[in-house]
Structure formats: structure tokens, C-alpha cells
JSON list of C-alpha atoms in Angstrom, two decimals:
[
{"chain": "O", "resi": 180, "resn": "MET", "atom": "CA", "xyz": [-69.99, 110.33, 129.90]},
{"chain": "O", "resi": 181, "resn": "LEU", "atom": "CA", "xyz": [-70.82, 108.77, 132.68]},
{"chain": "O", "resi": 182, "resn": "ARG", "atom": "CA", "xyz": [-67.66, 111.00, 134.54]},
{"chain": "O", "resi": 183, "resn": "ALA", "atom": "CA", "xyz": [-69.10, 113.88, 133.08]},
{"chain": "O", "resi": 184, "resn": "LEU", "atom": "CA", "xyz": [-73.00, 113.66, 134.18]},
{"chain": "O", "resi": 185, "resn": "LYS", "atom": "CA", "xyz": [-71.47, 112.58, 137.69]},
{"chain": "O", "resi": 186, "resn": "THR", "atom": "CA", "xyz": [-69.18, 116.37, 138.16]},
{"chain": "O", "resi": 187, "resn": "LEU", "atom": "CA", "xyz": [-72.29, 118.10, 137.02]},
{"chain": "O", "resi": 188, "resn": "PHE", "atom": "CA", "xyz": [-73.99, 117.07, 139.59]},
{"chain": "O", "resi": 189, "resn": "ASN", "atom": "CA", "xyz": [-71.89, 116.33, 142.01]},
{"chain": "O", "resi": 190, "resn": "THR", "atom": "CA", "xyz": [-72.73, 118.89, 145.31]},
{"chain": "O", "resi": 191, "resn": "ASP", "atom": "CA", "xyz": [-69.60, 118.40, 147.31]},
{"chain": "O", "resi": 192, "resn": "PRO", "atom": "CA", "xyz": [-67.47, 121.30, 148.06]},
{"chain": "O", "resi": 193, "resn": "ALA", "atom": "CA", "xyz": [-64.69, 118.57, 148.67]},
{"chain": "O", "resi": 194, "resn": "ASP", "atom": "CA", "xyz": [-64.80, 117.12, 145.21]},
{"chain": "O", "resi": 195, "resn": "ARG", "atom": "CA", "xyz": [-65.07, 120.06, 143.10]},
{"chain": "O", "resi": 196, "resn": "ARG", "atom": "CA", "xyz": [-62.36, 120.27, 140.90]},
{"chain": "O", "resi": 197, "resn": "PRO", "atom": "CA", "xyz": [-59.88, 123.65, 141.82]},
{"chain": "O", "resi": 198, "resn": "ALA", "atom": "CA", "xyz": [-60.46, 126.46, 140.24]},
{"chain": "O", "resi": 199, "resn": "SER", "atom": "CA", "xyz": [-57.44, 127.61, 137.67]},
{"chain": "O", "resi": 200, "resn": "GLY", "atom": "CA", "xyz": [-55.81, 131.22, 138.66]},
{"chain": "O", "resi": 201, "resn": "PHE", "atom": "CA", "xyz": [-57.62, 133.77, 136.90]},
{"chain": "O", "resi": 202, "resn": "GLU", "atom": "CA", "xyz": [-61.18, 131.93, 137.30]},
{"chain": "O", "resi": 203, "resn": "ARG", "atom": "CA", "xyz": [-60.40, 132.64, 141.49]},
{"chain": "O", "resi": 204, "resn": "ARG", "atom": "CA", "xyz": [-59.39, 135.64, 140.74]},
{"chain": "O", "resi": 205, "resn": "GLN", "atom": "CA", "xyz": [-62.67, 136.16, 138.22]},
{"chain": "O", "resi": 206, "resn": "LEU", "atom": "CA", "xyz": [-64.60, 134.90, 140.98]},
{"chain": "O", "resi": 207, "resn": "GLN", "atom": "CA", "xyz": [-63.33, 137.43, 144.20]},
{"chain": "O", "resi": 208, "resn": "VAL", "atom": "CA", "xyz": [-64.27, 140.15, 141.65]},
{"chain": "O", "resi": 209, "resn": "ALA", "atom": "CA", "xyz": [-67.63, 138.58, 141.01]},
{"chain": "O", "resi": 210, "resn": "VAL", "atom": "CA", "xyz": [-67.72, 138.49, 145.38]},
{"chain": "O", "resi": 211, "resn": "ALA", "atom": "CA", "xyz": [-66.75, 141.40, 145.26]},
{"chain": "O", "resi": 212, "resn": "ALA", "atom": "CA", "xyz": [-68.88, 143.21, 143.26]},
{"chain": "O", "resi": 213, "resn": "LEU", "atom": "CA", "xyz": [-72.25, 141.96, 144.64]},
{"chain": "O", "resi": 214, "resn": "LEU", "atom": "CA", "xyz": [-71.23, 142.63, 148.19]},
{"chain": "O", "resi": 215, "resn": "HIS", "atom": "CA", "xyz": [-70.64, 146.40, 147.10]},
{"chain": "O", "resi": 216, "resn": "GLU", "atom": "CA", "xyz": [-73.96, 146.63, 145.34]},
{"chain": "O", "resi": 217, "resn": "ALA", "atom": "CA", "xyz": [-75.34, 145.18, 149.62]},
{"chain": "O", "resi": 218, "resn": "ARG", "atom": "CA", "xyz": [-73.33, 147.86, 151.07]},
{"chain": "O", "resi": 219, "resn": "ARG", "atom": "CA", "xyz": [-75.10, 150.42, 148.52]},
{"chain": "O", "resi": 220, "resn": "ALA", "atom": "CA", "xyz": [-78.59, 149.20, 147.98]},
{"chain": "O", "resi": 221, "resn": "ASP", "atom": "CA", "xyz": [-80.04, 151.81, 151.19]},
{"chain": "O", "resi": 222, "resn": "TYR", "atom": "CA", "xyz": [-78.11, 154.17, 149.26]},
{"chain": "O", "resi": 223, "resn": "VAL", "atom": "CA", "xyz": [-75.72, 155.05, 152.50]},
{"chain": "O", "resi": 224, "resn": "GLU", "atom": "CA", "xyz": [-72.46, 153.68, 152.56]},
{"chain": "O", "resi": 225, "resn": "GLY", "atom": "CA", "xyz": [-71.11, 153.24, 156.83]},
{"chain": "O", "resi": 226, "resn": "ASP", "atom": "CA", "xyz": [-68.34, 151.98, 158.17]},
{"chain": "O", "resi": 227, "resn": "HIS", "atom": "CA", "xyz": [-70.57, 148.62, 159.52]},
{"chain": "O", "resi": 228, "resn": "GLU", "atom": "CA", "xyz": [-71.51, 147.67, 156.53]},
{"chain": "O", "resi": 229, "resn": "ASN", "atom": "CA", "xyz": [-67.63, 148.11, 154.46]},
{"chain": "O", "resi": 230, "resn": "ALA", "atom": "CA", "xyz": [-66.90, 145.97, 157.67]},
{"chain": "O", "resi": 231, "resn": "ALA", "atom": "CA", "xyz": [-69.01, 143.10, 157.26]},
{"chain": "O", "resi": 232, "resn": "ALA", "atom": "CA", "xyz": [-68.01, 143.25, 153.34]},
{"chain": "O", "resi": 233, "resn": "GLU", "atom": "CA", "xyz": [-64.36, 142.85, 154.52]},
{"chain": "O", "resi": 234, "resn": "GLN", "atom": "CA", "xyz": [-65.45, 139.88, 157.52]},
{"chain": "O", "resi": 235, "resn": "ALA", "atom": "CA", "xyz": [-67.27, 138.19, 154.41]},
{"chain": "O", "resi": 236, "resn": "LEU", "atom": "CA", "xyz": [-64.74, 138.34, 151.45]},
{"chain": "O", "resi": 237, "resn": "VAL", "atom": "CA", "xyz": [-62.40, 136.97, 154.22]},
{"chain": "O", "resi": 238, "resn": "GLU", "atom": "CA", "xyz": [-64.95, 134.39, 154.80]},
{"chain": "O", "resi": 239, "resn": "LEU", "atom": "CA", "xyz": [-65.19, 133.40, 152.01]},
{"chain": "O", "resi": 240, "resn": "PHE", "atom": "CA", "xyz": [-62.14, 133.24, 150.55]},
{"chain": "O", "resi": 241, "resn": "GLY", "atom": "CA", "xyz": [-59.48, 133.05, 153.18]},
{"chain": "O", "resi": 242, "resn": "LEU", "atom": "CA", "xyz": [-58.15, 136.29, 152.62]},
{"chain": "O", "resi": 243, "resn": "GLU", "atom": "CA", "xyz": [-56.53, 138.62, 154.75]},
{"chain": "O", "resi": 244, "resn": "ARG", "atom": "CA", "xyz": [-58.34, 141.72, 155.97]},
{"chain": "O", "resi": 245, "resn": "ARG", "atom": "CA", "xyz": [-56.20, 144.28, 153.65]},
{"chain": "O", "resi": 246, "resn": "GLU", "atom": "CA", "xyz": [-56.63, 141.84, 150.92]},
{"chain": "O", "resi": 247, "resn": "SER", "atom": "CA", "xyz": [-60.28, 141.94, 151.26]},
{"chain": "O", "resi": 248, "resn": "ALA", "atom": "CA", "xyz": [-60.52, 145.58, 151.73]},
{"chain": "O", "resi": 249, "resn": "ALA", "atom": "CA", "xyz": [-58.34, 145.56, 148.29]},
{"chain": "O", "resi": 250, "resn": "LEU", "atom": "CA", "xyz": [-60.05, 143.08, 146.28]},
{"chain": "O", "resi": 251, "resn": "LEU", "atom": "CA", "xyz": [-64.05, 145.62, 148.20]},
{"chain": "O", "resi": 252, "resn": "GLU", "atom": "CA", "xyz": [-62.21, 147.84, 145.68]},
{"chain": "O", "resi": 253, "resn": "GLU", "atom": "CA", "xyz": [-61.59, 146.01, 142.86]},
{"chain": "O", "resi": 254, "resn": "GLY", "atom": "CA", "xyz": [-65.21, 144.94, 143.12]},
{"chain": "O", "resi": 255, "resn": "ARG", "atom": "CA", "xyz": [-66.72, 148.99, 143.71]},
{"chain": "O", "resi": 256, "resn": "ALA", "atom": "CA", "xyz": [-64.46, 149.35, 140.47]},
{"chain": "O", "resi": 257, "resn": "ARG", "atom": "CA", "xyz": [-66.74, 145.75, 138.42]},
{"chain": "O", "resi": 258, "resn": "ALA", "atom": "CA", "xyz": [-69.89, 147.02, 139.80]},
{"chain": "O", "resi": 259, "resn": "GLN", "atom": "CA", "xyz": [-69.54, 150.97, 138.53]},
{"chain": "O", "resi": 260, "resn": "GLN", "atom": "CA", "xyz": [-69.25, 148.86, 134.87]},
{"chain": "O", "resi": 261, "resn": "LEU", "atom": "CA", "xyz": [-71.91, 146.70, 135.42]},
{"chain": "O", "resi": 262, "resn": "THR", "atom": "CA", "xyz": [-75.28, 147.18, 133.46]},
{"chain": "O", "resi": 263, "resn": "SER", "atom": "CA", "xyz": [-76.96, 143.94, 134.75]},
{"chain": "O", "resi": 264, "resn": "PHE", "atom": "CA", "xyz": [-75.72, 141.17, 137.22]},
{"chain": "O", "resi": 265, "resn": "TYR", "atom": "CA", "xyz": [-75.69, 138.63, 135.01]},
{"chain": "O", "resi": 266, "resn": "ALA", "atom": "CA", "xyz": [-71.68, 138.39, 134.65]},
{"chain": "O", "resi": 267, "resn": "PRO", "atom": "CA", "xyz": [-70.93, 137.69, 138.35]},
{"chain": "O", "resi": 268, "resn": "VAL", "atom": "CA", "xyz": [-73.76, 135.69, 138.73]},
{"chain": "O", "resi": 269, "resn": "THR", "atom": "CA", "xyz": [-72.90, 133.32, 135.65]},
{"chain": "O", "resi": 270, "resn": "VAL", "atom": "CA", "xyz": [-69.45, 133.34, 137.04]},
{"chain": "O", "resi": 271, "resn": "ILE", "atom": "CA", "xyz": [-70.87, 132.48, 140.22]},
{"chain": "O", "resi": 272, "resn": "LYS", "atom": "CA", "xyz": [-73.02, 130.19, 139.61]},
{"chain": "O", "resi": 273, "resn": "ARG", "atom": "CA", "xyz": [-70.33, 128.77, 138.09]},
{"chain": "O", "resi": 274, "resn": "GLU", "atom": "CA", "xyz": [-67.62, 128.18, 140.17]},
{"chain": "O", "resi": 275, "resn": "PHE", "atom": "CA", "xyz": [-69.74, 127.98, 143.19]},
{"chain": "O", "resi": 276, "resn": "SER", "atom": "CA", "xyz": [-71.46, 124.48, 144.89]},
{"chain": "O", "resi": 277, "resn": "LEU", "atom": "CA", "xyz": [-74.83, 125.22, 145.39]},
{"chain": "O", "resi": 278, "resn": "TYR", "atom": "CA", "xyz": [-73.55, 125.37, 149.76]},
{"chain": "O", "resi": 279, "resn": "ASP", "atom": "CA", "xyz": [-71.49, 127.51, 148.66]},
{"chain": "O", "resi": 280, "resn": "ARG", "atom": "CA", "xyz": [-73.38, 129.73, 147.28]},
{"chain": "O", "resi": 281, "resn": "ILE", "atom": "CA", "xyz": [-76.46, 129.39, 150.33]},
{"chain": "O", "resi": 282, "resn": "ARG", "atom": "CA", "xyz": [-73.01, 131.07, 152.21]},
{"chain": "O", "resi": 283, "resn": "LEU", "atom": "CA", "xyz": [-72.65, 133.67, 149.67]},
{"chain": "O", "resi": 284, "resn": "VAL", "atom": "CA", "xyz": [-76.63, 134.49, 150.17]},
{"chain": "O", "resi": 285, "resn": "GLU", "atom": "CA", "xyz": [-75.86, 134.51, 153.80]},
{"chain": "O", "resi": 286, "resn": "GLN", "atom": "CA", "xyz": [-73.14, 137.37, 153.90]},
{"chain": "O", "resi": 287, "resn": "LEU", "atom": "CA", "xyz": [-74.63, 139.83, 151.76]},
{"chain": "O", "resi": 288, "resn": "TRP", "atom": "CA", "xyz": [-77.33, 140.00, 154.50]},
{"chain": "O", "resi": 289, "resn": "ARG", "atom": "CA", "xyz": [-74.84, 140.10, 157.17]},
{"chain": "O", "resi": 290, "resn": "VAL", "atom": "CA", "xyz": [-74.07, 143.26, 155.14]},
{"chain": "O", "resi": 291, "resn": "SER", "atom": "CA", "xyz": [-77.45, 144.11, 155.36]},
{"chain": "O", "resi": 292, "resn": "PHE", "atom": "CA", "xyz": [-78.46, 143.78, 158.50]},
{"chain": "O", "resi": 293, "resn": "ALA", "atom": "CA", "xyz": [-74.27, 145.51, 159.48]},
{"chain": "O", "resi": 294, "resn": "ASP", "atom": "CA", "xyz": [-76.46, 148.83, 160.08]},
{"chain": "O", "resi": 295, "resn": "GLY", "atom": "CA", "xyz": [-79.12, 147.99, 162.27]},
{"chain": "O", "resi": 296, "resn": "ARG", "atom": "CA", "xyz": [-81.65, 147.54, 160.62]},
{"chain": "O", "resi": 297, "resn": "LEU", "atom": "CA", "xyz": [-83.08, 146.09, 156.60]},
{"chain": "O", "resi": 298, "resn": "ASP", "atom": "CA", "xyz": [-83.73, 148.78, 154.24]},
{"chain": "O", "resi": 299, "resn": "PRO", "atom": "CA", "xyz": [-86.77, 147.50, 152.25]},
{"chain": "O", "resi": 300, "resn": "TYR", "atom": "CA", "xyz": [-84.10, 148.35, 148.88]},
{"chain": "O", "resi": 301, "resn": "GLU", "atom": "CA", "xyz": [-81.75, 145.83, 151.10]},
{"chain": "O", "resi": 302, "resn": "ASP", "atom": "CA", "xyz": [-84.14, 143.27, 151.10]},
{"chain": "O", "resi": 303, "resn": "HIS", "atom": "CA", "xyz": [-85.41, 143.38, 147.73]},
{"chain": "O", "resi": 304, "resn": "TYR", "atom": "CA", "xyz": [-81.28, 143.28, 146.44]},
{"chain": "O", "resi": 305, "resn": "VAL", "atom": "CA", "xyz": [-80.26, 140.30, 148.25]},
{"chain": "O", "resi": 306, "resn": "ARG", "atom": "CA", "xyz": [-83.75, 138.45, 147.09]},
{"chain": "O", "resi": 307, "resn": "LYS", "atom": "CA", "xyz": [-82.88, 139.40, 144.22]},
{"chain": "O", "resi": 308, "resn": "ILE", "atom": "CA", "xyz": [-79.48, 137.57, 143.82]},
{"chain": "O", "resi": 309, "resn": "ALA", "atom": "CA", "xyz": [-80.71, 134.17, 145.47]},
{"chain": "O", "resi": 310, "resn": "HIS", "atom": "CA", "xyz": [-83.26, 134.63, 143.02]},
{"chain": "O", "resi": 311, "resn": "LEU", "atom": "CA", "xyz": [-81.09, 134.68, 140.70]},
{"chain": "O", "resi": 312, "resn": "LEU", "atom": "CA", "xyz": [-78.46, 132.29, 142.15]},
{"chain": "O", "resi": 313, "resn": "HIS", "atom": "CA", "xyz": [-80.90, 129.18, 142.35]},
{"chain": "O", "resi": 314, "resn": "ILE", "atom": "CA", "xyz": [-80.58, 129.36, 145.90]},
{"chain": "O", "resi": 315, "resn": "PRO", "atom": "CA", "xyz": [-84.28, 127.81, 146.91]},
{"chain": "O", "resi": 316, "resn": "ASN", "atom": "CA", "xyz": [-86.79, 130.51, 149.56]},
{"chain": "O", "resi": 317, "resn": "THR", "atom": "CA", "xyz": [-86.53, 128.75, 152.09]},
{"chain": "O", "resi": 318, "resn": "GLN", "atom": "CA", "xyz": [-82.65, 128.30, 152.12]},
{"chain": "O", "resi": 319, "resn": "SER", "atom": "CA", "xyz": [-82.83, 132.38, 151.58]},
{"chain": "O", "resi": 320, "resn": "MET", "atom": "CA", "xyz": [-84.64, 132.33, 154.34]},
{"chain": "O", "resi": 321, "resn": "LEU", "atom": "CA", "xyz": [-82.87, 130.19, 156.48]},
{"chain": "O", "resi": 322, "resn": "ALA", "atom": "CA", "xyz": [-79.46, 132.06, 156.34]},
{"chain": "O", "resi": 323, "resn": "ARG", "atom": "CA", "xyz": [-81.70, 135.22, 156.78]},
{"chain": "O", "resi": 324, "resn": "ASN", "atom": "CA", "xyz": [-82.00, 133.90, 160.24]},
{"chain": "O", "resi": 325, "resn": "ARG", "atom": "CA", "xyz": [-78.24, 133.01, 160.31]},
{"chain": "O", "resi": 326, "resn": "ALA", "atom": "CA", "xyz": [-77.20, 136.33, 159.65]},
{"chain": "O", "resi": 327, "resn": "ARG", "atom": "CA", "xyz": [-79.80, 138.59, 161.91]},
{"chain": "O", "resi": 328, "resn": "SER", "atom": "CA", "xyz": [-78.65, 136.62, 164.76]}
]
């Protein structure tokens, strides 16, 4: 019982249990779907946003550039099937620690800022995802400031 509570409240990324191959792939596709939606939040998908989304996958998962491009395409296909963000957000909350979720929100902000400006739709999208991921607003705004610079 004590061990179960300890793992439930564990926030140290080094102590988390390793995910199986299937769970890891599910997590990667969920993140890629959210990154794809960040790319298209302002209804314009530019090369800068594509590059930022691919770089985000490289940084979050340690993938190579071509792997991240393929994963982003898989995320695009997954995002087209979504009717809500419940499925990807649930997977991410289950597999990512708070620290990792904050890193993800920072990457979403980077994708939003990639074209040199922040559209109100992009701002709304990232704030909504941060809220769904249970990221405190202060942490989301700090991630936004880090991404902007």
C-alpha cells in the first residue's frame, strides 16, 4: 500500500517506471497529435512551425530528425480522427510527470511562436492544453516566456 502511494505521488522523472514499447509509442503519437494541432491552430502550417514541431519531438523523445518527421505525420493522421483532446491528454497525463508535461507545453509554445508571431487561436490552444494537462498557469506562462526568447 505504501509503495503504491509512493509511486502515485512520485514526481522525480528518474524514478518513474519504464513504459512498455506499446505505451511509449502511444505516448509519442499522442504528443505528435498535439504538436500537429499547435501547427495548424492559426489555420496556416508554415515551414517554421513544421521544423519546430519536429525539433520538439527530437528534444522530448531523443529521436532522429527523420523519425520525428514520420512520427509527426502519424500524429497528423491521429489528430484528424480526434473528436476531442481527451484521448491524447489522458495518455500524456498517465505517462508524463509534471516536469515532462511542462516541457511539452513549452514545446507547444515554441511551435506557436515559430512563425514570428502568436495568433490568438494559438494562444488559446496552448493555454487550453496546459489546463487539460493540469499545468499551473504560472508554469505555463514561464514556459511561454522561455519559448519566446
